[in-house]
Amino acid sequence: EGKLTAKYRAKNPDIGTAKELLEQIKTEKERLIKEKKIKPSKPLAPINEDEIPFDIPSSWEWCRLRKTGNAIRGKSPKYTNDITTQTICLNQKCIRWGFIELEHAKKVQENWYQSLDKSILTKLNDILVNSTGDGTIGRSAIVDENSIDMIFDSHVLLFRNLIANPLYFLYAINSDFGQNQINDLKGAKSTKQTELGVEKLSSLIFPLPPLEEQKEIVATIEKLFAICDELEAEINQK
């Protein structure tokens, strides 16, 4: 709703608008499509008024996730029992709330990995989202220095932002607001296996602040998390 950064906006009235940011993102996406670095995507439905749950600052914009980046699905891996192989594939167990645990990854055939289009491998600050399973669907993590240039299996989606703060979107997806949308959108509700596809992830709506304000929101959230961690540590010591 913009409440975390109300004072910041008052002190920084010239940081630009989300509308301007979306134009920059659109230009960048068109460039990447022209250079065949990403594929053109289907247009998404406009956001209806009944989809908007609360008011946001005038400098922000409501938008669907795809407007800010590009989502792809992982590959069906070819596993190996060769103990000399170091190449691994990320899976749902690796994707925790906000971070990646590599100890759950499985080894894959080196020649299969080398045959992959390297553009689908993880890059720093990509967001990985679990796409299947009750209790795990929608759980999202961010790629750090320890998990770059890795492949991920077909039960994981990758979202790559363009000109945005990835942590802002990570926190948004993992928030109640993001998770409630995922719960409503996931398919196969009549069976035990649930599914969140690329199109459904791309259709999630979020309030988009200007880039500098995204950074301020992330900094504020992390300060609050640090306070929570300190309180938890004090409680555990008692």
PDB file of C-alpha atoms in Angstrom:
ATOM      1  CA  GLU A   1       0.000   0.000   0.000  1.00  0.00           C
ATOM      2  CA  GLY A   2       3.033   2.285   0.162  1.00  0.00           C
ATOM      3  CA  LYS A   3       2.821   2.860   3.905  1.00  0.00           C
ATOM      4  CA  LEU A   4       6.364   1.632   4.565  1.00  0.00           C
ATOM      5  CA  THR A   5       7.826   4.364   2.384  1.00  0.00           C
ATOM      6  CA  ALA A   6       5.386   7.256   2.877  1.00  0.00           C
ATOM      7  CA  LYS A   7       8.056   9.400   4.558  1.00  0.00           C
ATOM      8  CA  TYR A   8      10.612   8.402   1.916  1.00  0.00           C
ATOM      9  CA  ARG A   9       8.330   9.580  -0.895  1.00  0.00           C
ATOM     10  CA  ALA A  10       7.743  12.887   0.875  1.00  0.00           C
ATOM     11  CA  LYS A  11      11.504  13.466   1.136  1.00  0.00           C
ATOM     12  CA  ASN A  12      12.229  12.210  -2.394  1.00  0.00           C
ATOM     13  CA  PRO A  13       9.550  13.577  -4.736  1.00  0.00           C
ATOM     14  CA  ASP A  14      11.779  13.380  -7.829  1.00  0.00           C
ATOM     15  CA  ILE A  15      12.534   9.640  -7.950  1.00  0.00           C
ATOM     16  CA  GLY A  16      10.314   9.116 -10.979  1.00  0.00           C
ATOM     17  CA  THR A  17       7.201   7.017 -11.467  1.00  0.00           C
ATOM     18  CA  ALA A  18       6.392   3.374 -12.073  1.00  0.00           C
ATOM     19  CA  LYS A  19       4.828   4.364 -15.394  1.00  0.00           C
ATOM     20  CA  GLU A  20       8.224   5.645 -16.554  1.00  0.00           C
ATOM     21  CA  LEU A  21       9.863   2.452 -15.281  1.00  0.00           C
ATOM     22  CA  LEU A  22       7.410   0.279 -17.226  1.00  0.00           C
ATOM     23  CA  GLU A  23       8.298   2.159 -20.405  1.00  0.00           C
ATOM     24  CA  GLN A  24      11.997   1.434 -19.789  1.00  0.00           C
ATOM     25  CA  ILE A  25      11.206  -2.240 -19.170  1.00  0.00           C
ATOM     26  CA  LYS A  26       9.116  -2.396 -22.353  1.00  0.00           C
ATOM     27  CA  THR A  27      11.990  -0.934 -24.391  1.00  0.00           C
ATOM     28  CA  GLU A  28      14.461  -3.391 -22.868  1.00  0.00           C
ATOM     29  CA  LYS A  29      12.155  -6.352 -23.504  1.00  0.00           C
ATOM     30  CA  GLU A  30      11.695  -5.309 -27.145  1.00  0.00           C
ATOM     31  CA  ARG A  31      15.476  -5.141 -27.533  1.00  0.00           C
ATOM     32  CA  LEU A  32      15.946  -8.637 -26.089  1.00  0.00           C
ATOM     33  CA  ILE A  33      13.223 -10.055 -28.337  1.00  0.00           C
ATOM     34  CA  LYS A  34      14.812  -8.412 -31.383  1.00  0.00           C
ATOM     35  CA  GLU A  35      18.170  -9.923 -30.439  1.00  0.00           C
ATOM     36  CA  LYS A  36      16.408 -13.298 -29.921  1.00  0.00           C
ATOM     37  CA  LYS A  37      17.563 -13.495 -26.320  1.00  0.00           C
ATOM     38  CA  ILE A  38      13.988 -14.005 -25.131  1.00  0.00           C
ATOM     39  CA  LYS A  39      10.872 -15.158 -26.931  1.00  0.00           C
ATOM     40  CA  PRO A  40       7.822 -12.946 -27.530  1.00  0.00           C
ATOM     41  CA  SER A  41       5.065 -13.686 -25.018  1.00  0.00           C
ATOM     42  CA  LYS A  42       1.321 -13.767 -25.307  1.00  0.00           C
ATOM     43  CA  PRO A  43      -0.486 -10.582 -24.248  1.00  0.00           C
ATOM     44  CA  LEU A  44      -2.054 -10.817 -20.816  1.00  0.00           C
ATOM     45  CA  ALA A  45      -5.534  -9.682 -19.907  1.00  0.00           C
ATOM     46  CA  PRO A  46      -5.805  -6.119 -18.585  1.00  0.00           C
ATOM     47  CA  ILE A  47      -6.252  -5.711 -14.837  1.00  0.00           C
ATOM     48  CA  ASN A  48      -9.907  -5.210 -13.947  1.00  0.00           C
ATOM     49  CA  GLU A  49     -10.988  -2.894 -11.163  1.00  0.00           C
ATOM     50  CA  ASP A  50     -12.414  -5.813  -9.176  1.00  0.00           C
ATOM     51  CA  GLU A  51      -8.919  -7.393  -9.120  1.00  0.00           C
ATOM     52  CA  ILE A  52      -7.398  -4.386  -7.333  1.00  0.00           C
ATOM     53  CA  PRO A  53      -7.629  -4.997  -3.566  1.00  0.00           C
ATOM     54  CA  PHE A  54      -6.309  -1.682  -2.207  1.00  0.00           C
ATOM     55  CA  ASP A  55      -5.205   1.822  -3.149  1.00  0.00           C
ATOM     56  CA  ILE A  56      -1.573   2.604  -3.938  1.00  0.00           C
ATOM     57  CA  PRO A  57       0.413   5.877  -4.237  1.00  0.00           C
ATOM     58  CA  SER A  58      -0.112   7.890  -7.423  1.00  0.00           C
ATOM     59  CA  SER A  59       3.511   7.267  -8.489  1.00  0.00           C
ATOM     60  CA  TRP A  60       2.963   3.479  -8.447  1.00  0.00           C
ATOM     61  CA  GLU A  61       1.257   1.249 -11.017  1.00  0.00           C
ATOM     62  CA  TRP A  62      -0.647  -2.014 -10.840  1.00  0.00           C
ATOM     63  CA  CYS A  63       0.801  -4.511 -13.299  1.00  0.00           C
ATOM     64  CA  ARG A  64       0.964  -8.205 -14.041  1.00  0.00           C
ATOM     65  CA  LEU A  65       4.249  -9.926 -13.291  1.00  0.00           C
ATOM     66  CA  ARG A  66       5.102 -10.516 -16.967  1.00  0.00           C
ATOM     67  CA  LYS A  67       5.233  -6.768 -17.604  1.00  0.00           C
ATOM     68  CA  THR A  68       8.365  -6.592 -15.485  1.00  0.00           C
ATOM     69  CA  GLY A  69      10.231  -9.602 -16.834  1.00  0.00           C
ATOM     70  CA  ASN A  70      10.132 -13.076 -18.328  1.00  0.00           C
ATOM     71  CA  ALA A  71       9.205 -16.516 -16.951  1.00  0.00           C
ATOM     72  CA  ILE A  72      10.266 -19.957 -18.177  1.00  0.00           C
ATOM     73  CA  ARG A  73       9.787 -23.563 -17.036  1.00  0.00           C
ATOM     74  CA  GLY A  74      12.653 -25.893 -16.173  1.00  0.00           C
ATOM     75  CA  LYS A  75      13.651 -29.058 -18.038  1.00  0.00           C
ATOM     76  CA  SER A  76      13.038 -32.746 -17.394  1.00  0.00           C
ATOM     77  CA  PRO A  77      16.512 -33.836 -16.245  1.00  0.00           C
ATOM     78  CA  LYS A  78      18.578 -36.885 -17.159  1.00  0.00           C
ATOM     79  CA  TYR A  79      19.933 -38.068 -13.826  1.00  0.00           C
ATOM     80  CA  THR A  80      23.083 -40.088 -13.222  1.00  0.00           C
ATOM     81  CA  ASN A  81      24.559 -42.228 -10.449  1.00  0.00           C
ATOM     82  CA  ASP A  82      28.112 -41.399 -11.556  1.00  0.00           C
ATOM     83  CA  ILE A  83      29.851 -40.264  -8.362  1.00  0.00           C
ATOM     84  CA  THR A  84      32.478 -38.348 -10.351  1.00  0.00           C
ATOM     85  CA  THR A  85      29.870 -36.023 -11.849  1.00  0.00           C
ATOM     86  CA  GLN A  86      29.656 -32.588 -10.243  1.00  0.00           C
ATOM     87  CA  THR A  87      26.806 -31.177 -12.368  1.00  0.00           C
ATOM     88  CA  ILE A  88      23.540 -30.905 -10.455  1.00  0.00           C
ATOM     89  CA  CYS A  89      19.917 -29.974 -11.104  1.00  0.00           C
ATOM     90  CA  LEU A  90      17.821 -27.869  -8.733  1.00  0.00           C
ATOM     91  CA  ASN A  91      14.437 -29.223  -7.662  1.00  0.00           C
ATOM     92  CA  GLN A  92      11.530 -28.299  -5.408  1.00  0.00           C
ATOM     93  CA  LYS A  93      13.317 -29.331  -2.224  1.00  0.00           C
ATOM     94  CA  CYS A  94      16.101 -26.885  -3.061  1.00  0.00           C
ATOM     95  CA  ILE A  95      13.692 -23.941  -3.264  1.00  0.00           C
ATOM     96  CA  ARG A  96      13.058 -22.731   0.294  1.00  0.00           C
ATOM     97  CA  TRP A  97      11.325 -19.541   1.457  1.00  0.00           C
ATOM     98  CA  GLY A  98      13.739 -16.957   0.066  1.00  0.00           C
ATOM     99  CA  PHE A  99      16.898 -19.053  -0.343  1.00  0.00           C
ATOM    100  CA  ILE A 100      18.261 -22.147  -2.099  1.00  0.00           C
ATOM    101  CA  GLU A 101      19.577 -25.303  -0.381  1.00  0.00           C
ATOM    102  CA  LEU A 102      21.925 -27.098  -2.773  1.00  0.00           C
ATOM    103  CA  GLU A 103      22.197 -30.260  -0.684  1.00  0.00           C
ATOM    104  CA  HIS A 104      18.839 -31.417  -2.069  1.00  0.00           C
ATOM    105  CA  ALA A 105      19.960 -31.141  -5.722  1.00  0.00           C
ATOM    106  CA  LYS A 106      20.519 -34.293  -7.789  1.00  0.00           C
ATOM    107  CA  LYS A 107      23.340 -35.138 -10.188  1.00  0.00           C
ATOM    108  CA  VAL A 108      22.621 -35.069 -13.921  1.00  0.00           C
ATOM    109  CA  GLN A 109      24.433 -36.340 -16.995  1.00  0.00           C
ATOM    110  CA  GLU A 110      27.180 -33.939 -18.049  1.00  0.00           C
ATOM    111  CA  ASN A 111      26.529 -34.351 -21.788  1.00  0.00           C
ATOM    112  CA  TRP A 112      22.828 -33.601 -21.271  1.00  0.00           C
ATOM    113  CA  TYR A 113      23.698 -30.439 -19.324  1.00  0.00           C
ATOM    114  CA  GLN A 114      26.154 -29.303 -22.019  1.00  0.00           C
ATOM    115  CA  SER A 115      23.475 -29.717 -24.700  1.00  0.00           C
ATOM    116  CA  LEU A 116      21.145 -27.215 -23.032  1.00  0.00           C
ATOM    117  CA  ASP A 117      20.579 -23.670 -24.235  1.00  0.00           C
ATOM    118  CA  LYS A 118      22.697 -21.716 -21.736  1.00  0.00           C
ATOM    119  CA  SER A 119      20.184 -18.854 -21.671  1.00  0.00           C
ATOM    120  CA  ILE A 120      17.891 -20.947 -19.475  1.00  0.00           C
ATOM    121  CA  LEU A 121      20.544 -21.509 -16.799  1.00  0.00           C
ATOM    122  CA  THR A 122      20.188 -19.537 -13.595  1.00  0.00           C
ATOM    123  CA  LYS A 123      21.659 -16.052 -13.331  1.00  0.00           C
ATOM    124  CA  LEU A 124      22.360 -13.956 -10.269  1.00  0.00           C
ATOM    125  CA  ASN A 125      19.117 -12.596  -8.741  1.00  0.00           C
ATOM    126  CA  ASP A 126      16.773 -14.801 -10.779  1.00  0.00           C
ATOM    127  CA  ILE A 127      13.702 -15.875  -8.838  1.00  0.00           C
ATOM    128  CA  LEU A 128      12.876 -19.593  -8.740  1.00  0.00           C
ATOM    129  CA  VAL A 129       9.282 -20.584  -7.961  1.00  0.00           C
ATOM    130  CA  ASN A 130       8.020 -24.086  -7.183  1.00  0.00           C
ATOM    131  CA  SER A 131       5.262 -24.914  -9.651  1.00  0.00           C
ATOM    132  CA  THR A 132       3.714 -28.089  -8.242  1.00  0.00           C
ATOM    133  CA  GLY A 133       2.655 -29.844  -5.064  1.00  0.00           C
ATOM    134  CA  ASP A 134       0.503 -29.048  -2.052  1.00  0.00           C
ATOM    135  CA  GLY A 135       2.575 -27.224   0.535  1.00  0.00           C
ATOM    136  CA  THR A 136       5.382 -26.362  -1.873  1.00  0.00           C
ATOM    137  CA  ILE A 137       3.659 -24.649  -4.803  1.00  0.00           C
ATOM    138  CA  GLY A 138       4.507 -20.944  -4.960  1.00  0.00           C
ATOM    139  CA  ARG A 139       7.472 -21.164  -2.592  1.00  0.00           C
ATOM    140  CA  SER A 140      10.112 -18.840  -4.043  1.00  0.00           C
ATOM    141  CA  ALA A 141      13.852 -18.285  -3.664  1.00  0.00           C
ATOM    142  CA  ILE A 142      16.482 -16.011  -5.142  1.00  0.00           C
ATOM    143  CA  VAL A 143      19.600 -17.159  -6.978  1.00  0.00           C
ATOM    144  CA  ASP A 144      22.843 -16.127  -5.250  1.00  0.00           C
ATOM    145  CA  GLU A 145      26.526 -16.567  -6.154  1.00  0.00           C
ATOM    146  CA  ASN A 146      26.412 -20.235  -5.104  1.00  0.00           C
ATOM    147  CA  SER A 147      23.576 -21.200  -7.444  1.00  0.00           C
ATOM    148  CA  ILE A 148      24.326 -19.503 -10.767  1.00  0.00           C
ATOM    149  CA  ASP A 149      24.691 -21.356 -14.101  1.00  0.00           C
ATOM    150  CA  MET A 150      22.496 -24.196 -12.868  1.00  0.00           C
ATOM    151  CA  ILE A 151      19.626 -26.019 -14.505  1.00  0.00           C
ATOM    152  CA  PHE A 152      16.339 -26.575 -12.670  1.00  0.00           C
ATOM    153  CA  ASP A 153      13.767 -29.280 -13.267  1.00  0.00           C
ATOM    154  CA  SER A 154      10.285 -29.002 -14.792  1.00  0.00           C
ATOM    155  CA  HIS A 155       8.617 -28.558 -11.390  1.00  0.00           C
ATOM    156  CA  VAL A 156      10.348 -25.192 -10.988  1.00  0.00           C
ATOM    157  CA  LEU A 157       9.720 -21.912 -12.808  1.00  0.00           C
ATOM    158  CA  LEU A 158      12.284 -19.150 -13.289  1.00  0.00           C
ATOM    159  CA  PHE A 159      11.345 -15.475 -13.332  1.00  0.00           C
ATOM    160  CA  ARG A 160      13.919 -12.933 -14.503  1.00  0.00           C
ATOM    161  CA  ASN A 161      13.214  -9.255 -13.841  1.00  0.00           C
ATOM    162  CA  LEU A 162      14.162  -6.474 -16.243  1.00  0.00           C
ATOM    163  CA  ILE A 163      15.213  -3.164 -14.619  1.00  0.00           C
ATOM    164  CA  ALA A 164      13.718  -3.967 -11.226  1.00  0.00           C
ATOM    165  CA  ASN A 165      14.802  -4.921  -7.722  1.00  0.00           C
ATOM    166  CA  PRO A 166      14.515  -8.732  -7.577  1.00  0.00           C
ATOM    167  CA  LEU A 167      14.188  -8.829  -3.803  1.00  0.00           C
ATOM    168  CA  TYR A 168      11.093  -6.623  -3.998  1.00  0.00           C
ATOM    169  CA  PHE A 169       9.432  -9.229  -6.215  1.00  0.00           C
ATOM    170  CA  LEU A 170      10.694 -12.135  -4.109  1.00  0.00           C
ATOM    171  CA  TYR A 171       9.104 -10.627  -1.002  1.00  0.00           C
ATOM    172  CA  ALA A 172       5.938  -9.831  -2.957  1.00  0.00           C
ATOM    173  CA  ILE A 173       5.560 -13.385  -4.297  1.00  0.00           C
ATOM    174  CA  ASN A 174       6.265 -14.940  -0.886  1.00  0.00           C
ATOM    175  CA  SER A 175       3.898 -12.538   0.892  1.00  0.00           C
ATOM    176  CA  ASP A 176       0.333 -13.467   1.842  1.00  0.00           C
ATOM    177  CA  PHE A 177      -0.817 -11.237  -1.016  1.00  0.00           C
ATOM    178  CA  GLY A 178       1.228 -13.192  -3.576  1.00  0.00           C
ATOM    179  CA  GLN A 179       0.549 -16.625  -2.093  1.00  0.00           C
ATOM    180  CA  ASN A 180      -3.212 -16.048  -1.944  1.00  0.00           C
ATOM    181  CA  GLN A 181      -3.185 -15.291  -5.680  1.00  0.00           C
ATOM    182  CA  ILE A 182      -1.188 -18.445  -6.372  1.00  0.00           C
ATOM    183  CA  ASN A 183      -3.639 -20.484  -4.315  1.00  0.00           C
ATOM    184  CA  ASP A 184      -6.507 -19.110  -6.405  1.00  0.00           C
ATOM    185  CA  LEU A 185      -4.716 -19.587  -9.739  1.00  0.00           C
ATOM    186  CA  LYS A 186      -3.198 -23.061  -9.403  1.00  0.00           C
ATOM    187  CA  GLY A 187      -4.757 -25.674 -11.648  1.00  0.00           C
ATOM    188  CA  ALA A 188      -5.842 -29.286 -11.147  1.00  0.00           C
ATOM    189  CA  LYS A 189      -7.723 -28.407  -7.962  1.00  0.00           C
ATOM    190  CA  SER A 190      -9.775 -31.598  -8.210  1.00  0.00           C
ATOM    191  CA  THR A 191      -6.674 -33.812  -7.954  1.00  0.00           C
ATOM    192  CA  LYS A 192      -3.851 -34.233  -5.454  1.00  0.00           C
ATOM    193  CA  GLN A 193      -1.336 -32.756  -7.900  1.00  0.00           C
ATOM    194  CA  THR A 194      -1.580 -28.984  -8.249  1.00  0.00           C
ATOM    195  CA  GLU A 195       0.156 -26.943 -10.930  1.00  0.00           C
ATOM    196  CA  LEU A 196       1.277 -23.353 -11.401  1.00  0.00           C
ATOM    197  CA  GLY A 197       2.313 -22.803 -15.018  1.00  0.00           C
ATOM    198  CA  VAL A 198       4.276 -20.024 -16.696  1.00  0.00           C
ATOM    199  CA  GLU A 199       1.114 -18.230 -17.832  1.00  0.00           C
ATOM    200  CA  LYS A 200      -0.458 -18.290 -14.393  1.00  0.00           C
ATOM    201  CA  LEU A 201       2.696 -17.076 -12.670  1.00  0.00           C
ATOM    202  CA  SER A 202       3.006 -14.323 -15.274  1.00  0.00           C
ATOM    203  CA  SER A 203      -0.577 -13.214 -14.622  1.00  0.00           C
ATOM    204  CA  LEU A 204      -0.038 -12.409 -10.919  1.00  0.00           C
ATOM    205  CA  ILE A 205      -0.734  -8.753 -10.161  1.00  0.00           C
ATOM    206  CA  PHE A 206       1.477  -6.561  -7.987  1.00  0.00           C
ATOM    207  CA  PRO A 207       1.759  -2.877  -7.133  1.00  0.00           C
ATOM    208  CA  LEU A 208       4.905  -1.586  -8.836  1.00  0.00           C
ATOM    209  CA  PRO A 209       6.803   1.309  -7.189  1.00  0.00           C
ATOM    210  CA  PRO A 210       9.569   3.316  -8.891  1.00  0.00           C
ATOM    211  CA  LEU A 211      12.911   1.511  -8.850  1.00  0.00           C
ATOM    212  CA  GLU A 212      14.529   3.601  -6.096  1.00  0.00           C
ATOM    213  CA  GLU A 213      11.475   3.118  -3.899  1.00  0.00           C
ATOM    214  CA  GLN A 214      11.623  -0.648  -4.477  1.00  0.00           C
ATOM    215  CA  LYS A 215      15.134  -0.550  -2.995  1.00  0.00           C
ATOM    216  CA  GLU A 216      13.887   1.444  -0.012  1.00  0.00           C
ATOM    217  CA  ILE A 217      11.046  -1.023   0.609  1.00  0.00           C
ATOM    218  CA  VAL A 218      13.497  -3.952   0.526  1.00  0.00           C
ATOM    219  CA  ALA A 219      15.852  -2.174   2.955  1.00  0.00           C
ATOM    220  CA  THR A 220      12.961  -1.467   5.328  1.00  0.00           C
ATOM    221  CA  ILE A 221      11.697  -5.068   5.192  1.00  0.00           C
ATOM    222  CA  GLU A 222      15.172  -6.408   5.905  1.00  0.00           C
ATOM    223  CA  LYS A 223      15.537  -4.102   8.904  1.00  0.00           C
ATOM    224  CA  LEU A 224      12.248  -5.448  10.248  1.00  0.00           C
ATOM    225  CA  PHE A 225      13.372  -9.026   9.616  1.00  0.00           C
ATOM    226  CA  ALA A 226      16.581  -8.321  11.542  1.00  0.00           C
ATOM    227  CA  ILE A 227      14.563  -7.074  14.522  1.00  0.00           C
ATOM    228  CA  CYS A 228      12.414 -10.230  14.376  1.00  0.00           C
ATOM    229  CA  ASP A 229      15.545 -12.408  14.306  1.00  0.00           C
ATOM    230  CA  GLU A 230      16.938 -10.597  17.356  1.00  0.00           C
ATOM    231  CA  LEU A 231      13.680 -11.062  19.276  1.00  0.00           C
ATOM    232  CA  GLU A 232      13.552 -14.745  18.336  1.00  0.00           C
ATOM    233  CA  ALA A 233      17.137 -15.230  19.513  1.00  0.00           C
ATOM    234  CA  GLU A 234      16.325 -13.569  22.850  1.00  0.00           C
ATOM    235  CA  ILE A 235      13.269 -15.789  23.310  1.00  0.00           C
ATOM    236  CA  ASN A 236      15.282 -18.943  22.557  1.00  0.00           C
ATOM    237  CA  GLN A 237      17.892 -17.957  25.145  1.00  0.00           C
ATOM    238  CA  LYS A 238      15.297 -17.743  27.924  1.00  0.00           C
TER     239      LYS A 238
END
